[in-house]
Amino acid sequence: MTIEKLAIDGGTPAISEPLPPTQLGPADIGEEEVEAVSAAIRTKKLFRFMMGEDSKCLQLEKHFCEMTGCEHALAVGGGTAALICGLVGIGVGDGDEVIVPGYTYIASAAAALIVGAIPVIAEINESLTIDPDDVEKKITSRTKAIMPVHMKGIPCDMDRIMALAKKHNLKVIEDVAQACSASYKGKRLGSIGDVGCFSLQQFKVMTAGEGGMVVTHDPEVFQRAAIRHDSAMIYWDPTKTTVGPFPGENFRMNEMEGALGCVQFGRMAGIIAHTRKQAKRLRAGIQGLPNVRLHQPPDIEGDLGISVQMQFDTAEFTKKFAEALAAEGVPCGSAYNQGFPDRHIFKFWEYIMTKSSSDKHGRPWTSPLHDQTREYGPDMCPRTLDILGRTVGISLSQKYTDAHIDSIIKAVRKVADALA
């Protein structure tokens, strides 16, 4: 077998033309979205409660109910707002602990702090999602909830998470920010735990520019979340709430976001059908290469297919492989390389590592209801850093053709053969 000279060593790159950008939802924005937002503006009624049954925010909530099978959905201003409202919905507050994975966007942990709880950081496993074994080790008398995060469209091991929650009488809040429309064993993510929280931000499968969604089967959880999302929620229609009043905020979605979200929701199935097809093609094309292990999701059929992850034996080899593959024209990198301060990795959550606060008294860290001896550090989850340091991801787009995927396969095989 002839080994081609790698581009990083002066050879000809396997891919000569740049691949399409991997923007998912935003990449499909067109005239339909423009017209929908324009129509919302022309009504001159951008506050959802002025629109009644014609509200685009209400229509988007109905779409999410249909998708997840949940009876209740609440449109909010962002993914972090969704998490805050979801946590309040399940009763998390001062004195409570919420177990979060060491690999998720910083907002997952921040939301716990915002409602007065303390985030407890657990390891991930080779699936790149929260490790149920470590979750159980981190449970204390203060633990109120587990927050599985479905990173990169990868479903967590929800059977084990739900079993742990039942065993220890805990709540489960699913962070579905990066996995809208993904599933686990036939059940839509967000519908399995007590509450599910979505993001509709720019870099998601579907976008409303900003925005988020809370879904639940429980009417009381929904009402508590709704009251938190709007300081006057119980006054718009008092007959719809049985939960007593408490202070809320302004996390409402506006009609322009609702209109954009509705159009994008209609595009999502087509986007995911294509990425899943291309992920399957890519996985088949690089299966069995020397020194390369394909990442195995807890449910490959439910995975969104928006990326394909490869795992290696050492961080040193991983770095070498990623650099060589990037030189061949495939945008990629190791998930953790001790360089870029990725806010999806716990050690770069500075205000959590240092227990910083906007409150002059240091709350919630200093609350007498909390265990004030809890400490954080950049090496507190070594297995998470090890796994991420040995993982290289290739992001996919609905704009990729079979030819694009075949060129990526060619590049991966070229690098794998050369470094074998």
mmCIF file of N, CA, C and O in Angstrom, residues 150 153-156 158 179-190 192 276 298-304:
data_model
loop_
_atom_site.group_PDB
_atom_site.id
_atom_site.type_symbol
_atom_site.label_atom_id
_atom_site.label_comp_id
_atom_site.label_asym_id
_atom_site.label_seq_id
_atom_site.Cartn_x
_atom_site.Cartn_y
_atom_site.Cartn_z
ATOM 1 N N HIS A 150 -27.473 16.644 26.912
ATOM 2 C CA HIS A 150 -27.346 15.869 25.679
ATOM 3 C C HIS A 150 -26.430 16.626 24.713
ATOM 4 O O HIS A 150 -26.884 17.260 23.741
ATOM 5 N N GLY A 153 -25.923 16.724 20.337
ATOM 6 C CA GLY A 153 -26.978 15.875 19.807
ATOM 7 C C GLY A 153 -26.905 14.437 20.267
ATOM 8 O O GLY A 153 -27.616 13.578 19.733
ATOM 9 N N ILE A 154 -26.067 14.155 21.283
ATOM 10 C CA ILE A 154 -25.858 12.792 21.767
ATOM 11 C C ILE A 154 -26.760 12.543 22.976
ATOM 12 O O ILE A 154 -26.648 13.230 23.988
ATOM 13 N N PRO A 155 -27.667 11.582 22.919
ATOM 14 C CA PRO A 155 -28.529 11.321 24.065
ATOM 15 C C PRO A 155 -27.751 10.689 25.224
ATOM 16 O O PRO A 155 -26.905 9.831 25.024
ATOM 17 N N CYS A 156 -28.051 11.153 26.433
ATOM 18 C CA CYS A 156 -27.464 10.556 27.631
ATOM 19 C C CYS A 156 -28.083 9.179 27.887
ATOM 20 O O CYS A 156 -29.109 8.819 27.294
ATOM 21 N N MET A 158 -30.358 7.693 29.593
ATOM 22 C CA MET A 158 -31.484 8.129 30.411
ATOM 23 C C MET A 158 -32.080 7.009 31.255
ATOM 24 O O MET A 158 -32.684 7.272 32.310
ATOM 25 N N ALA A 179 -29.596 19.369 21.349
ATOM 26 C CA ALA A 179 -30.140 18.102 20.848
ATOM 27 C C ALA A 179 -31.619 18.169 20.521
ATOM 28 O O ALA A 179 -32.342 17.177 20.672
ATOM 29 N N CYS A 180 -32.085 19.315 20.051
ATOM 30 C CA CYS A 180 -33.499 19.472 19.745
ATOM 31 C C CYS A 180 -33.934 18.461 18.681
ATOM 32 O O CYS A 180 -33.348 18.408 17.593
ATOM 33 N N SER A 181 -34.914 17.662 18.994
ATOM 34 C CA SER A 181 -35.542 16.605 18.171
ATOM 35 C C SER A 181 -34.818 15.266 18.248
ATOM 36 O O SER A 181 -35.249 14.290 17.629
ATOM 37 N N ALA A 182 -33.743 15.171 19.033
ATOM 38 C CA ALA A 182 -33.090 13.877 19.237
ATOM 39 C C ALA A 182 -33.946 13.020 20.176
ATOM 40 O O ALA A 182 -34.877 13.505 20.817
ATOM 41 N N SER A 183 -33.620 11.737 20.264
ATOM 42 C CA SER A 183 -34.429 10.831 21.077
ATOM 43 C C SER A 183 -33.561 9.791 21.769
ATOM 44 O O SER A 183 -32.371 9.631 21.459
ATOM 45 N N TYR A 184 -34.163 9.090 22.709
ATOM 46 C CA TYR A 184 -33.494 7.996 23.422
ATOM 47 C C TYR A 184 -34.477 6.841 23.506
ATOM 48 O O TYR A 184 -35.537 6.946 24.119
ATOM 49 N N LYS A 185 -34.144 5.752 22.817
ATOM 50 C CA LYS A 185 -34.987 4.558 22.782
ATOM 51 C C LYS A 185 -36.427 4.900 22.424
ATOM 52 O O LYS A 185 -37.384 4.425 23.035
ATOM 53 N N GLY A 186 -36.559 5.756 21.417
ATOM 54 C CA GLY A 186 -37.877 6.098 20.892
ATOM 55 C C GLY A 186 -38.579 7.229 21.600
ATOM 56 O O GLY A 186 -39.644 7.668 21.152
ATOM 57 N N LYS A 187 -38.016 7.724 22.697
ATOM 58 C CA LYS A 187 -38.627 8.834 23.429
ATOM 59 C C LYS A 187 -37.865 10.120 23.130
ATOM 60 O O LYS A 187 -36.639 10.140 23.180
ATOM 61 N N ARG A 188 -38.585 11.188 22.822
ATOM 62 C CA ARG A 188 -37.944 12.459 22.523
ATOM 63 C C ARG A 188 -37.225 13.000 23.750
ATOM 64 O O ARG A 188 -37.764 12.969 24.874
ATOM 65 N N LEU A 189 -36.021 13.484 23.558
ATOM 66 C CA LEU A 189 -35.297 14.092 24.656
ATOM 67 C C LEU A 189 -36.064 15.317 25.145
ATOM 68 O O LEU A 189 -36.634 16.062 24.360
ATOM 69 N N GLY A 190 -36.040 15.518 26.443
ATOM 70 C CA GLY A 190 -36.811 16.585 27.066
ATOM 71 C C GLY A 190 -38.101 16.079 27.668
ATOM 72 O O GLY A 190 -38.655 16.706 28.573
ATOM 73 N N ILE A 192 -38.391 12.901 28.940
ATOM 74 C CA ILE A 192 -38.113 11.725 29.781
ATOM 75 C C ILE A 192 -38.003 12.117 31.251
ATOM 76 O O ILE A 192 -38.531 11.426 32.139
ATOM 77 N N ARG A 276 -28.236 12.879 9.717
ATOM 78 C CA ARG A 276 -28.171 11.472 10.156
ATOM 79 C C ARG A 276 -27.698 10.564 9.023
ATOM 80 O O ARG A 276 -26.888 9.658 9.230
ATOM 81 N N PRO A 298 -25.048 6.416 23.591
ATOM 82 C CA PRO A 298 -25.945 5.497 24.294
ATOM 83 C C PRO A 298 -27.088 4.995 23.424
ATOM 84 O O PRO A 298 -27.629 3.916 23.663
ATOM 85 N N ASP A 299 -27.478 5.790 22.413
ATOM 86 C CA ASP A 299 -28.492 5.363 21.452
ATOM 87 C C ASP A 299 -28.136 5.969 20.100
ATOM 88 O O ASP A 299 -28.437 7.127 19.830
ATOM 89 N N ILE A 300 -27.498 5.190 19.243
ATOM 90 C CA ILE A 300 -27.018 5.701 17.960
ATOM 91 C C ILE A 300 -28.178 6.127 17.061
ATOM 92 O O ILE A 300 -28.064 7.083 16.291
ATOM 93 N N GLU A 301 -29.319 5.453 17.164
ATOM 94 C CA GLU A 301 -30.452 5.798 16.317
ATOM 95 C C GLU A 301 -31.089 7.130 16.729
ATOM 96 O O GLU A 301 -31.648 7.840 15.911
ATOM 97 N N GLY A 302 -30.974 7.473 18.019
ATOM 98 C CA GLY A 302 -31.554 8.719 18.488
ATOM 99 C C GLY A 302 -30.635 9.912 18.346
ATOM 100 O O GLY A 302 -31.073 11.064 18.445
ATOM 101 N N ASP A 303 -29.348 9.654 18.125
ATOM 102 C CA ASP A 303 -28.354 10.717 17.945
ATOM 103 C C ASP A 303 -28.742 11.590 16.751
ATOM 104 O O ASP A 303 -29.217 11.091 15.735
ATOM 105 N N LEU A 304 -28.510 12.902 16.866
ATOM 106 C CA LEU A 304 -28.888 13.814 15.778
ATOM 107 C C LEU A 304 -28.021 13.658 14.533
ATOM 108 O O LEU A 304 -28.425 14.079 13.450
#
